[in-house]
XYZ file of C-alpha atoms in Angstrom:
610
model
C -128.612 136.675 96.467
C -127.248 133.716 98.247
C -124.679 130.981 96.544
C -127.438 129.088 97.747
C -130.132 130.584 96.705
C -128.444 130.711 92.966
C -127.884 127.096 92.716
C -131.132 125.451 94.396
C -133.087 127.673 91.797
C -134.113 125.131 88.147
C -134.890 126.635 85.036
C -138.539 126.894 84.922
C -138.994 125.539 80.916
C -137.550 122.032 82.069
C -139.254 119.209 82.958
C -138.493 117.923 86.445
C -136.477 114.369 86.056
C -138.052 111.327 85.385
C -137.384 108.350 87.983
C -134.680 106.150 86.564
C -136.560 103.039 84.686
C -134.962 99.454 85.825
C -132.652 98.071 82.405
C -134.715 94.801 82.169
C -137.814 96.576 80.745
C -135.653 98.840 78.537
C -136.458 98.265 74.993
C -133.019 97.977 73.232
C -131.844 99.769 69.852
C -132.926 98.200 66.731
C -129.087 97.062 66.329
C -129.011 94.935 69.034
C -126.431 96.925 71.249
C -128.380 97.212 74.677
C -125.205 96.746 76.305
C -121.572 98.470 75.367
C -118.814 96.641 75.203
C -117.447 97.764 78.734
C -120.353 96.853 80.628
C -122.604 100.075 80.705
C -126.284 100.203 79.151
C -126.561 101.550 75.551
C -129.157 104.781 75.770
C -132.519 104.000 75.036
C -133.804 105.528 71.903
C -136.479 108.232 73.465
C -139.950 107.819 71.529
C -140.741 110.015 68.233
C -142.274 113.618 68.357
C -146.072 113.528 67.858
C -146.037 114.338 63.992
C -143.491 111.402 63.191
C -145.037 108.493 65.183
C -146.049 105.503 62.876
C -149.834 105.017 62.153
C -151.175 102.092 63.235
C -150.585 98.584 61.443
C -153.433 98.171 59.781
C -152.594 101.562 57.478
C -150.566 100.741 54.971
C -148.872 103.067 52.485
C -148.598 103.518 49.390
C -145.256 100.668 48.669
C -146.814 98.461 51.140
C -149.535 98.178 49.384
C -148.145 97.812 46.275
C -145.888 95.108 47.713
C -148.599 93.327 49.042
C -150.880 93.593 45.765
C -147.933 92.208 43.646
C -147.452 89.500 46.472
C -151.288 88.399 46.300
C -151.239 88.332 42.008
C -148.238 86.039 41.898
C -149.483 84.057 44.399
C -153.172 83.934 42.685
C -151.612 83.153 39.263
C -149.483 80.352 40.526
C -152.943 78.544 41.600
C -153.096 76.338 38.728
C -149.702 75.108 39.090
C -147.839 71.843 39.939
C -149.037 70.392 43.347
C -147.215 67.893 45.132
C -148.146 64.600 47.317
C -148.163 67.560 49.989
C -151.244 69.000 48.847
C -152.934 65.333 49.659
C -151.251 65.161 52.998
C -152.906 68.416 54.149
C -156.617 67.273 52.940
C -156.359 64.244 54.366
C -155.392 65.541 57.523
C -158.431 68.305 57.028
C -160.807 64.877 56.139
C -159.230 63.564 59.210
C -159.860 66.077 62.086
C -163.318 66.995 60.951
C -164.548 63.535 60.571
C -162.935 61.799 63.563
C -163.170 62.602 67.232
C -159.925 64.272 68.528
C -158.855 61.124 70.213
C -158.485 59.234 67.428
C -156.176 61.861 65.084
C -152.810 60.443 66.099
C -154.257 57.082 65.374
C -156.236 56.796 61.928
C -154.220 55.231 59.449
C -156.536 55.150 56.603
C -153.838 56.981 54.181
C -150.743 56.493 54.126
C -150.216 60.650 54.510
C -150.688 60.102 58.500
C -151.126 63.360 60.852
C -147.838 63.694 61.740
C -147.715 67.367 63.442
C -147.793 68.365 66.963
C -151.052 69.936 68.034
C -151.855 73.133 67.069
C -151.484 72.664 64.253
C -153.731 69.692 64.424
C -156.208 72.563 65.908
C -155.372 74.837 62.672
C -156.075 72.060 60.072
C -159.842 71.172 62.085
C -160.542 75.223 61.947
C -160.099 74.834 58.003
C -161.547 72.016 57.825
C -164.636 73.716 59.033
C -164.684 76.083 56.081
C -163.586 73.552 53.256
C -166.787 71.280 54.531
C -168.595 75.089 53.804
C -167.048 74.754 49.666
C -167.362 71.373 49.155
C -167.793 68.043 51.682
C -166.320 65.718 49.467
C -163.056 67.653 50.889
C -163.088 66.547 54.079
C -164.131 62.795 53.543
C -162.187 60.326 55.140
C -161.883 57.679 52.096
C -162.069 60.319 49.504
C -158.439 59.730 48.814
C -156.628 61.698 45.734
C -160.075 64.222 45.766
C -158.320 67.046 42.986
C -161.364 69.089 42.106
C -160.699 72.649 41.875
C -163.048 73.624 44.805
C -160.495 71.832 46.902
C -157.479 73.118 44.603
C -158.352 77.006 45.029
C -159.372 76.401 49.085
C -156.093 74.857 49.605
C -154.444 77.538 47.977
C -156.260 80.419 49.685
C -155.756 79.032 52.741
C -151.907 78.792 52.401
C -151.598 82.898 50.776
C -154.514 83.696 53.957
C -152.212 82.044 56.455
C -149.400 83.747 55.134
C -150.644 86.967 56.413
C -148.898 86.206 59.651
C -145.608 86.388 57.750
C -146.719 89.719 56.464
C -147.948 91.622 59.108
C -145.055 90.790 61.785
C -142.351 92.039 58.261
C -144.507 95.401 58.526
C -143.770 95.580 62.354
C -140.477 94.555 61.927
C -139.780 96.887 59.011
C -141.463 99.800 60.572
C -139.764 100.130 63.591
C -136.384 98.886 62.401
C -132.974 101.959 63.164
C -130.746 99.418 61.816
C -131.436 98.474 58.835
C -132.964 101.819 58.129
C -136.211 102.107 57.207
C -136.217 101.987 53.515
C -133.553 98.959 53.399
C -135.433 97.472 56.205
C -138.873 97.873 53.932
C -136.699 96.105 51.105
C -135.974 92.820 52.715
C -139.414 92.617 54.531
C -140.603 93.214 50.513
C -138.124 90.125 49.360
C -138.727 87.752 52.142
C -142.309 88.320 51.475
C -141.914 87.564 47.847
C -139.083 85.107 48.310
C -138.564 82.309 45.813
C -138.226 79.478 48.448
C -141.729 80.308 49.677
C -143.121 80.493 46.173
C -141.518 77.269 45.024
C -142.432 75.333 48.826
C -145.395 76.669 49.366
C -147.533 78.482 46.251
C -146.324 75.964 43.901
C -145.220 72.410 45.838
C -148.145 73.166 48.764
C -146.698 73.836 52.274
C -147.616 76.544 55.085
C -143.877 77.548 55.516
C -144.740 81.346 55.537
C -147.564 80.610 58.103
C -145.326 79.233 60.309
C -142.254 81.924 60.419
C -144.521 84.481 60.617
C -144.666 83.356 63.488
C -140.980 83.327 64.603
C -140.630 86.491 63.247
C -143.380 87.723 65.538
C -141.782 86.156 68.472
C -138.146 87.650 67.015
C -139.741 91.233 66.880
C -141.240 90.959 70.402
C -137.410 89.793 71.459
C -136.477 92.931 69.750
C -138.500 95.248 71.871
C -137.720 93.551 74.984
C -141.200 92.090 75.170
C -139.592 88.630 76.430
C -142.974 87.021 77.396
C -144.495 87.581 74.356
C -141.344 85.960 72.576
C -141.190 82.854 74.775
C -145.199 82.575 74.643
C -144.919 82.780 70.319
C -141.785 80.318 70.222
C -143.377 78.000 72.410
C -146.815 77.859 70.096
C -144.833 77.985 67.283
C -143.055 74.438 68.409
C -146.419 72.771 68.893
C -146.888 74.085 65.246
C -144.123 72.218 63.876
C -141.481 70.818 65.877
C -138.752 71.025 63.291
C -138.409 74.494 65.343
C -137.127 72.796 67.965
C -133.624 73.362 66.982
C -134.262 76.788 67.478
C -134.727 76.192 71.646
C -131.791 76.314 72.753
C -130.466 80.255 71.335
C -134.135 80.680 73.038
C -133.753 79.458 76.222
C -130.025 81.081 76.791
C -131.420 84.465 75.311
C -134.319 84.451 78.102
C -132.427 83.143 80.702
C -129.558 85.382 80.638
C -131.452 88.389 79.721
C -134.499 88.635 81.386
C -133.255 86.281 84.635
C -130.182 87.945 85.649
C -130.580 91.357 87.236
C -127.171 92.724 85.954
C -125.937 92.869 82.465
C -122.531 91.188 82.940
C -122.519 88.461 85.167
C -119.994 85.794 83.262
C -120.402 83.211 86.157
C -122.440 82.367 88.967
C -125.771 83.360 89.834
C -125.000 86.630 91.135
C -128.039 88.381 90.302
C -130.407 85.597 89.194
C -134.415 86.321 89.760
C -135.378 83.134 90.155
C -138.999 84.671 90.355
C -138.833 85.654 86.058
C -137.868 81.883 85.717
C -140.740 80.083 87.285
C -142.954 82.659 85.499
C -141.175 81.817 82.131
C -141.489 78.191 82.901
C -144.976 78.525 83.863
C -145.763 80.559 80.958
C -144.039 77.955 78.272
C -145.924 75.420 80.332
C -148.959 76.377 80.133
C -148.956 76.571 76.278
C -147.871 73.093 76.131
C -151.006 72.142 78.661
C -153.341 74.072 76.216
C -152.012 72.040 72.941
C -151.449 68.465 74.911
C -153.708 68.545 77.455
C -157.383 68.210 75.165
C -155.349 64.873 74.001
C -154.361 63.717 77.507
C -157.865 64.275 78.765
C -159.082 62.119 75.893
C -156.532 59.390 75.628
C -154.541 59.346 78.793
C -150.729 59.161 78.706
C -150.901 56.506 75.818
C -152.470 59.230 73.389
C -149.137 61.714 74.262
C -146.577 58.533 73.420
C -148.417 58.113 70.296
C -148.122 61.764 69.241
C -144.768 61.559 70.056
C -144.037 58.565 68.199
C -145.582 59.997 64.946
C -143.060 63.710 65.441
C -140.293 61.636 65.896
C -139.882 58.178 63.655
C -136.496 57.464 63.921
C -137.126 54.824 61.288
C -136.436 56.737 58.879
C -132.968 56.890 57.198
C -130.006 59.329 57.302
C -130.988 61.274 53.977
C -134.572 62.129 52.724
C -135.692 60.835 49.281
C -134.051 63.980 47.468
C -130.628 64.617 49.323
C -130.936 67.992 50.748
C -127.591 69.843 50.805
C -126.137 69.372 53.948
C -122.688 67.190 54.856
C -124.240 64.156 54.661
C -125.016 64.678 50.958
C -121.408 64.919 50.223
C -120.749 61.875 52.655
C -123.631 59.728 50.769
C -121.841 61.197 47.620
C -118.273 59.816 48.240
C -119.524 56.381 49.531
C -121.639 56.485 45.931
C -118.329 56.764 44.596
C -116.108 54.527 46.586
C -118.836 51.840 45.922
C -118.921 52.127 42.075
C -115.103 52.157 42.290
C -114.961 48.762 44.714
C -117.315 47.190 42.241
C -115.821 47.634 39.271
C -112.636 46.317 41.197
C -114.688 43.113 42.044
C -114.526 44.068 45.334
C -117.768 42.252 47.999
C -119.946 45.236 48.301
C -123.623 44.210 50.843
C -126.292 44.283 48.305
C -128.024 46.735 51.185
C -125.218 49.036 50.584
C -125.649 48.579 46.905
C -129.377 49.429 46.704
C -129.438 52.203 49.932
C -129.417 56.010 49.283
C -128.755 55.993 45.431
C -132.286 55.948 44.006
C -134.192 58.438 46.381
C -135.749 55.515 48.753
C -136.499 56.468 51.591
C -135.808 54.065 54.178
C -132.585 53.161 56.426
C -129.516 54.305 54.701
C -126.583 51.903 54.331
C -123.596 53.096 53.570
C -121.015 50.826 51.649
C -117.317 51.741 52.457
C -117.715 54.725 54.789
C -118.924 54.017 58.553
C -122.851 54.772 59.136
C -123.933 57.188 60.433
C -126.419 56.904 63.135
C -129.112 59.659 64.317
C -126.764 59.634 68.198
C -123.808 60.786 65.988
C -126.263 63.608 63.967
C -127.547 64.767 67.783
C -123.917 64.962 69.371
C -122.413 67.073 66.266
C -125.446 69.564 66.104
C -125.572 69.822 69.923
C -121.598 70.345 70.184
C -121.623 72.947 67.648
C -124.587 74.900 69.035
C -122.987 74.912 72.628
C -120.461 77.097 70.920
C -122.247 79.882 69.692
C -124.587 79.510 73.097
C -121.285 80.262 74.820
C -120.883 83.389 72.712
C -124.904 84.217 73.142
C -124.672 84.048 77.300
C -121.640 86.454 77.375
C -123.216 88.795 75.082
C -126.835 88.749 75.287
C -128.161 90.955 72.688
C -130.465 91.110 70.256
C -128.232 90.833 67.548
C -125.883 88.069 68.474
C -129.777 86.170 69.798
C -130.592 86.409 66.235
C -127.236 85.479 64.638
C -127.344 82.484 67.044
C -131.211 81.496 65.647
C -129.269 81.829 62.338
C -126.232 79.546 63.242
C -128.606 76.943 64.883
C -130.992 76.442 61.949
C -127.490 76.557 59.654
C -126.314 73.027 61.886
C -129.029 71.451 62.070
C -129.911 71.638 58.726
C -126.107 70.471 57.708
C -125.578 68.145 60.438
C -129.750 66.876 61.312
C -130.966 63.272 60.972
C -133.179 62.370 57.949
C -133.401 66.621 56.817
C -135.793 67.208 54.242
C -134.450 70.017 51.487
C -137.222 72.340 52.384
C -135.583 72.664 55.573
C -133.427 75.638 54.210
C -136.210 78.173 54.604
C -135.466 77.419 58.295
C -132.287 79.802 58.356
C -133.093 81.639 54.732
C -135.651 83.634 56.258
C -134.363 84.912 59.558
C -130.936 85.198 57.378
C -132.379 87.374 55.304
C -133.121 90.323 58.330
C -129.110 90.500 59.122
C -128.454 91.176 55.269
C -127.714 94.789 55.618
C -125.938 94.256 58.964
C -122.250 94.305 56.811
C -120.105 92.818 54.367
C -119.413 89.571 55.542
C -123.327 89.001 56.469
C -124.538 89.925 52.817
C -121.531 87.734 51.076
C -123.289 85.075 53.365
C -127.013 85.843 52.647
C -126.208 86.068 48.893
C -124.193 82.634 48.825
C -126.649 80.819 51.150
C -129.882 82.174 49.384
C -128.513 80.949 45.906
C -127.366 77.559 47.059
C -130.830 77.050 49.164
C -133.025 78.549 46.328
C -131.630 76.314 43.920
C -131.700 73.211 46.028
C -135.187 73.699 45.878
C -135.663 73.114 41.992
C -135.849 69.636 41.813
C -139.000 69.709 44.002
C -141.067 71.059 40.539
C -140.427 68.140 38.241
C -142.934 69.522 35.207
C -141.150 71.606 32.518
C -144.296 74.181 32.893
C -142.912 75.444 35.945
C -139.076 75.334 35.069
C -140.027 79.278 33.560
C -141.368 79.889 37.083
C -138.976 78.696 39.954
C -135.499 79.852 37.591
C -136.508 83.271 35.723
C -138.450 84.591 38.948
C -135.871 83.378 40.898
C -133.512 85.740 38.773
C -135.599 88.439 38.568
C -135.742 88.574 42.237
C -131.750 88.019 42.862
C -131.152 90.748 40.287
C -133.592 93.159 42.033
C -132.538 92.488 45.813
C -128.714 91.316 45.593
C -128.147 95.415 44.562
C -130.146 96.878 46.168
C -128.656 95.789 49.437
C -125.032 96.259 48.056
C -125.801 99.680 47.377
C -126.398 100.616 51.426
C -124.356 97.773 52.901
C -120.824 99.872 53.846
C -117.982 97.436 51.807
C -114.630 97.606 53.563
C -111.074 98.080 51.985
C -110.577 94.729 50.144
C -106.739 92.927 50.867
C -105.549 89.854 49.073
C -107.722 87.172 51.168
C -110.414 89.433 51.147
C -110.545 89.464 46.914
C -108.947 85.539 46.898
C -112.702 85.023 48.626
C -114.865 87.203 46.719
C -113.853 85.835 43.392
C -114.037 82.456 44.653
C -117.156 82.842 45.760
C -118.199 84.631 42.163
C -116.703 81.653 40.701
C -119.002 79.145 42.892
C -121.954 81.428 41.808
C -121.668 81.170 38.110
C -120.906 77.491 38.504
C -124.741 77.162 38.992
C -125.512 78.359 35.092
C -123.389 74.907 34.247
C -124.693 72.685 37.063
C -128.408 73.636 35.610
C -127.171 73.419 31.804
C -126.150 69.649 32.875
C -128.702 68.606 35.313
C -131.300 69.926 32.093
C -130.067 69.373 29.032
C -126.455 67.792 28.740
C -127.601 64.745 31.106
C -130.425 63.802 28.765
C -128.554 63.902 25.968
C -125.262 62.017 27.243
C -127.354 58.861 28.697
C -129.955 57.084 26.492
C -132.945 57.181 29.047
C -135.315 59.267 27.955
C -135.895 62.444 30.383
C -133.110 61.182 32.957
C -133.347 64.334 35.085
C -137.405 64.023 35.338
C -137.386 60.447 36.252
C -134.912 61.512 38.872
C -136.943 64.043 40.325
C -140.110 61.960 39.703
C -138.849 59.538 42.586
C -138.727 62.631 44.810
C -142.317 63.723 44.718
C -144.364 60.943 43.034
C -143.463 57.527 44.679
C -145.594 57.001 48.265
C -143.498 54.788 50.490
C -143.966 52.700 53.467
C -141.645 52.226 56.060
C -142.498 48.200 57.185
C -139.827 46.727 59.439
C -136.909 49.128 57.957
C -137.656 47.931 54.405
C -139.149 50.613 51.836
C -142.051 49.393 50.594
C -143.300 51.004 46.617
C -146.477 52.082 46.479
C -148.549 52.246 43.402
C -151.975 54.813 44.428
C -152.098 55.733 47.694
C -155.922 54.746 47.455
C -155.515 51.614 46.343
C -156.277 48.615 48.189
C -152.838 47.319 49.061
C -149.316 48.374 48.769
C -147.088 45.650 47.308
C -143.233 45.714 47.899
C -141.090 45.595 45.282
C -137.041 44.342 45.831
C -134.844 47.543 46.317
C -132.383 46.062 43.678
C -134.691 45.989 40.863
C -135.580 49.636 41.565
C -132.111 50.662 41.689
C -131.349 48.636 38.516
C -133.434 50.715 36.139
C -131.256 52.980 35.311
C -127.908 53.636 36.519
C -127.452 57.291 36.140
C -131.153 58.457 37.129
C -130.242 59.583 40.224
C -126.960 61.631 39.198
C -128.663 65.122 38.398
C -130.302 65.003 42.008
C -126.731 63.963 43.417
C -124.942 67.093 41.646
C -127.714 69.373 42.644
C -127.376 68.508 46.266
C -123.232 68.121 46.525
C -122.767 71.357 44.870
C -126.200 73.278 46.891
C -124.202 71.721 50.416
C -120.891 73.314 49.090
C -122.124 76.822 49.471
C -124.372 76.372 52.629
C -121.798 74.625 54.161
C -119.318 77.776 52.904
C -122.455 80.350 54.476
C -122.692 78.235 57.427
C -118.368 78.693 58.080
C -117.941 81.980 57.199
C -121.749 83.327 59.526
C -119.804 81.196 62.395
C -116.442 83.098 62.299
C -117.947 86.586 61.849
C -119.797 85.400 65.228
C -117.683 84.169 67.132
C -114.670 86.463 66.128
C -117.068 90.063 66.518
C-alpha cells in the first residue's frame, strides 16, 4: 500500500470535521474568559452528553423549590407589616392610569405622589390597575387618597412578591448554567439574592418593585453571558424605560456591545480595523425601536410637549444634593463635616446664612446649602461620576469580557451611588445585587461583597421606623449574613496572607463589629443621653412620614396628603425642635458611606490592576 494511500485513509468511528463557527456567535465560558490574555479565543465549552443536559426551567428540584417556598412564606408573613408613603405613591399612580386617558398621566397633579416613571412602567402600573379595579374599585379612584383597606394592602403586596418572579426565574437560569461559580455555590447566591435583606426591608416591608426590576438586568446580564447580545441590549433598554435610575448602567452597556459584538477581531486597541458597522445600525435600531414602543403612544397623544413633560417629571433637578435620609455616599460625609464646621462657627459667633443653618440637618428635602464648605452643584456630581466611569470603560474596551462587563456594571452603580445628585438610600440595591454574582469570583471580591452588603443592608434600617419591625430587618438580617458569609468562604480559594494583607482584614473586622455599637447608640444610648423622648424615631419619622413640596426651591410641610391645602411652615422652626434629632440618621449614614466607599476602592483596584 501506497504512502498515499496510508495517509488519505480517516478512521471510520470519527466524525468528519465540523466547519469552523465565526467567534462573534461563540457563547463564552461562564468565567468570562472568551479571550486569553495573548490574543487567541478561549475554547468553547462543547454542550453536555444527553443524560446530563438541564431540564427545562419550569422543573424545579427539590432545593429550588424549597428555596422558593421559604421565599414566598417570608414574604406572605411580612404582609401585615410597616408600609411606607411608597405604598400610596404606587396606588395613586394605579388610580391614575386606569381612570385618566394616557395623555393626561404625566400631567394629573391631584396628589402630591405624581407619576414620576418613564413609560413602561407607566404601562405595568395600568395592567395592575386592571386587576386591583377586579378586588376592589375604591383602589383605583382618583380622589380616594390614603385608601388602606386590606383588599388594597394584600393586592399591593401580591403584586410586588408576583413581579418578583422575574428576579427568580432569570437566578435559576443564571444559577443553572453557571461553570464558575460552580453549580452548588452558584445555587447559593441565586438562593441569598433571592432572599436578600435589602429586598425584604425595600420592598416586602417599605413597598417598592426593586426585585421586579433587576430581574430584569439580570436577564439581560445572563443573555450577555451567553453571547446573546440582542437580547441583552433589547432587556437593558426596557429595563431603562422601567426606571431610569438604570441609566448609570449605559455606558459599561454600550462599550460592552460595541466592542464585542461590532468589531470583527478580538483585539483591536485602536482604530476601526474591523468594525461592522452593519451590527451597529441593527443595535441602534433595535434600542430604538424599544424607545418608539414606550414614547411613541405618548407622542401620538400629546405631541412633543407630552415627551418634555415626561422628561421633566424623571429628571427634577430641583431637588437638593442629599435625599431626606442621607444615603451613604461622599456627600454624606461632606454634609457631615459642614454640620460640624457650622456648629463650631456658631458657637464661635461666627455669621453663619440662616439657609445654611436650616439646609440638610433635619431631613428636608429641598436645595441643600452648605455653610462653610463650597456647594456642590448637580454639574460637579455629573463630571465626577462620568470621569470615574471613563476609567473602568477604558479597562472594559481593552478587555471585553464577560467578567470585567459585569465588574464594570458593578463599579458604575458603586459611583453613582457615592458620587450621584440627590441619591436616595435605596439606591444600594443598585450594585448589591449584581455584586452579589462575583462573590465567589476570589478573595478580594468576597472581602468586598461582605463589607459592601453590611454597610448597604444596614443603611437601610432607618427606612422601618416602628419598633415591630426592628426584630425583622436586624435578626433576619443576621441570620442571613451568618448563613451566606460561610458558606461562600468555605469555596472561595483564600491566598497566603502578608502583613498588608492581615493590616486590612482586621481593619476591616474592626469596621464590621463597629456596627453592634453604632446600632447600640443610634437605639438605645441616644434616647437616653438627650431628653427628647424617642430621638432616634422622630429622626427617622422625618424620613418616611413628612410629604413635601418643592415650591420655588423652598420645602414646603405638609400635614395629609389629602387634605385641602398644604401650608408652609419656616425651615428654622423645623430645625429648632430639637437639636440632636437628626444625629442617629447622620451616624448611620457617615459610618454606612465609610465601608461602601472602602468596597467601592478596593472593587476598583482589583479591576483595574487584574
Amino acid at each position: 500500500m501506497s504512502t498515499r494511500s496510508r495517509t488519505s485513509r480517516a478512521p471510520r468511528d470519527l466524525p468528519p470535521p465540523l466547519p469552523p463557527t465565526p467567534s462573534h456567535f461563540k457563547a463564552e465560558s461562564n468565567a468570562g474568559t472568551g479571550m486569553n490574555g495573548n490574543g487567541s479565543k478561549s475554547p468553547v465549552s462543547s454542550p453536555p452528553p444527553p443524560g446530563n443536559r438541564q431540564p427545562p426551567w419550569w422543573r424545579l428540584s427539590s432545593s429550588e423549590r424549597d428555596v422558593l417556598l421559604v421565599s414566598l412564606l417570608v414574604k406572605l408573613l411580612l404582609f401585615p407589616a410597616y408600609r411606607s408613603t411608597d405604598f400610596e405613591v404606587h396606588r395613586n399612580w394605579l388610580a391614575i392610569t386606569h381612570s385618566l386617558p394616557l395623555s393626561r398621566w404625566y400631567y394629573d397633579t391631584t396628589s402630591i405622589w405624581t407619576l414620576d416613571y418613564p413609560p413602561f412602567f407607566a404601562y405595568f402600573e395600568r395592567v395592575l390597575a386592571f386587576f386591583a379595579y377586579i378586588v376592589d374599585p375604591k383602589i383605583v379612584r382618583l380622589d380616594n387618597l390614603e385608601y388602606a383597606a386590606w383588599s388594597v394592602v394584600a393586592f399591593q403586596r401580591t403584586t410586588v412578591v408576583l413581579s418578583e418572579l422575574v428576579l427568580a426565574t432569570a437566578l435559576l437560569m443564571w444559577s443553572r448554567r453557571s461553570k464558575k461559580p460552580d453549580h452548588t455555590t452558584a445555587f447559593l447566591i441565586a438562593a441569598s439574592v433571592l432572599l436578600h435583606p435589602g429586598l425584604i426591608i425595600v420592598d416586602h416591608i417599605h413597598f417598592q418593585y426593586n426585585g421586579f426590576l433587576l430581574g430584569i438586568l439580570l436577564w439581560s446580564v445572563v443573555a450577555a453571558r451567553e453571547d446573546n447580545l440582542y437580547l441583552s441590549a433589547a432587556l437593558f433598554a426596557a429595563l431603562l424605560n422601567f426606571k431610569h435610575i438604570f441609566i448609570y448602567l449605559a455606558p459599561p452597556y454600550f462599550v460592552f456591545l460595541l466592542r464585542r459584538h461590532c468589531f470583527s477581531s478580538g483585539r483591536q486597541y485602536c482604530a476601526l480595523i474591523g468594525f461592522l458597522s452593519d451590527r451597529l445600525v441593527e443595535l441602534g435600531a433595535l434600542v430604538t425601536a424599544v424607545f418608539a414602543v414606550a414614547f411613541g403612544p405618548f407622542l401620538l397623544a400629546g405631541g412633543p410637549s407630552a415627551i418634555r413633560q415626561i422628561l421633566s417629571r424623571l429628571f427634577p433637578f430641583q431637588r437638593g444634593l442629599n435625599h431626606a435620609y442621607w444615603a451613604g455616599n461622599v456627600w454624606a460625609i461632606v454634609s457631615t463635616v459642614d454640620r460640624v464646621l457650622v456648629k463650631y462657627l456658631l458657637k464661635r459667633g461666627w455669621p453663619i446664612s440662616p439657609d445654611a443653618i436650616t439646609s440638610a440637618s433635619r431631613g428636608i428635602v429641598g436645595k441643600t446649602t452648605f455653610g462653610v464648605l463650597p456647594t456642590v452643584t448637580p454639574g460637579l456630581c455629573f463630571t465626577i461620576t462620568l470621569s470615574f466611569s471613563m476609567i473602568y470603560l477604558a479597562k472594559l474596551w481593552v478587555d471585553p469580557t464577560y467578567k470585567r462587563f459585569l465588574d464594570s456594571l458593578v463599579l458604575s452603580a458603586f459611583t453613582s451611588f457615592l458620587w450621584g445628585w440627590h441619591v436616595h438610600e435605596k439606591a444600594v440595591l443598585l450594585f448589591l445585587v449584581p455584586l452579589s454574582l462575583t462573590a465567589a469570583e476570589d478573595e478580594h471580591h468576597l472581602r468586598t461583597f461582605i463589607v459592601a452588603t453590611t454597610a448597604g443592608v444596614y443603611s437601610l434600617f432607618p427606612l422601618l421606623i416602628k419598633p415591630n419591625e426592628t426584630p425583622v430587618k436586624v435578626l433576619y438580617s443576621l441570620l442571613w449574613a451568618a448563613i451566606v458569609f460561610p458558606a461562600v468562604r468555605k469555596v472561595v480559594y483564600r491566598p497566603l496572607p502578608n502583613l498588608m494583607s492581615v493590616l486590612i482584614n482586621y481593619g476591616e473586622l474592626l469596621y464590621l463589629a463597629g456596627f453592634a455599637v453604632l446600632h447600640l447608640y443610634t437605639e438605645v444610648l441616644h434616647g437616653i443621653l438627650f431628653s427628647t423622648p424617642s430621638a432616634s424615631s422622630a429622626a427617622a419619622q422625618i424620613v418616611t412620614s413628612l410629604p413635601t413640596h418643592i415650591v420655588n426651591g423652598t420645602a414646603m410641610l405638609c400635614g395629609s396628603p389629602g387634605g385641602p391645602a398644604c401650608a408652609a411652615e419656616p425651615l428654622a422652626k423645623v430645625a429648632a425642635e430639637s437639636t440632636m434629632e437628626f444625629l442617629p440618621l447622620m451616624l448611620t449614614s457617615l459610618y454606612c458611606s465609610v465601608g461602601i466607599i472602602w468596597a467601592w476602592l478596593r472593587l476598583s483596584v482589583i479591576y483595574l490592576w487584574t
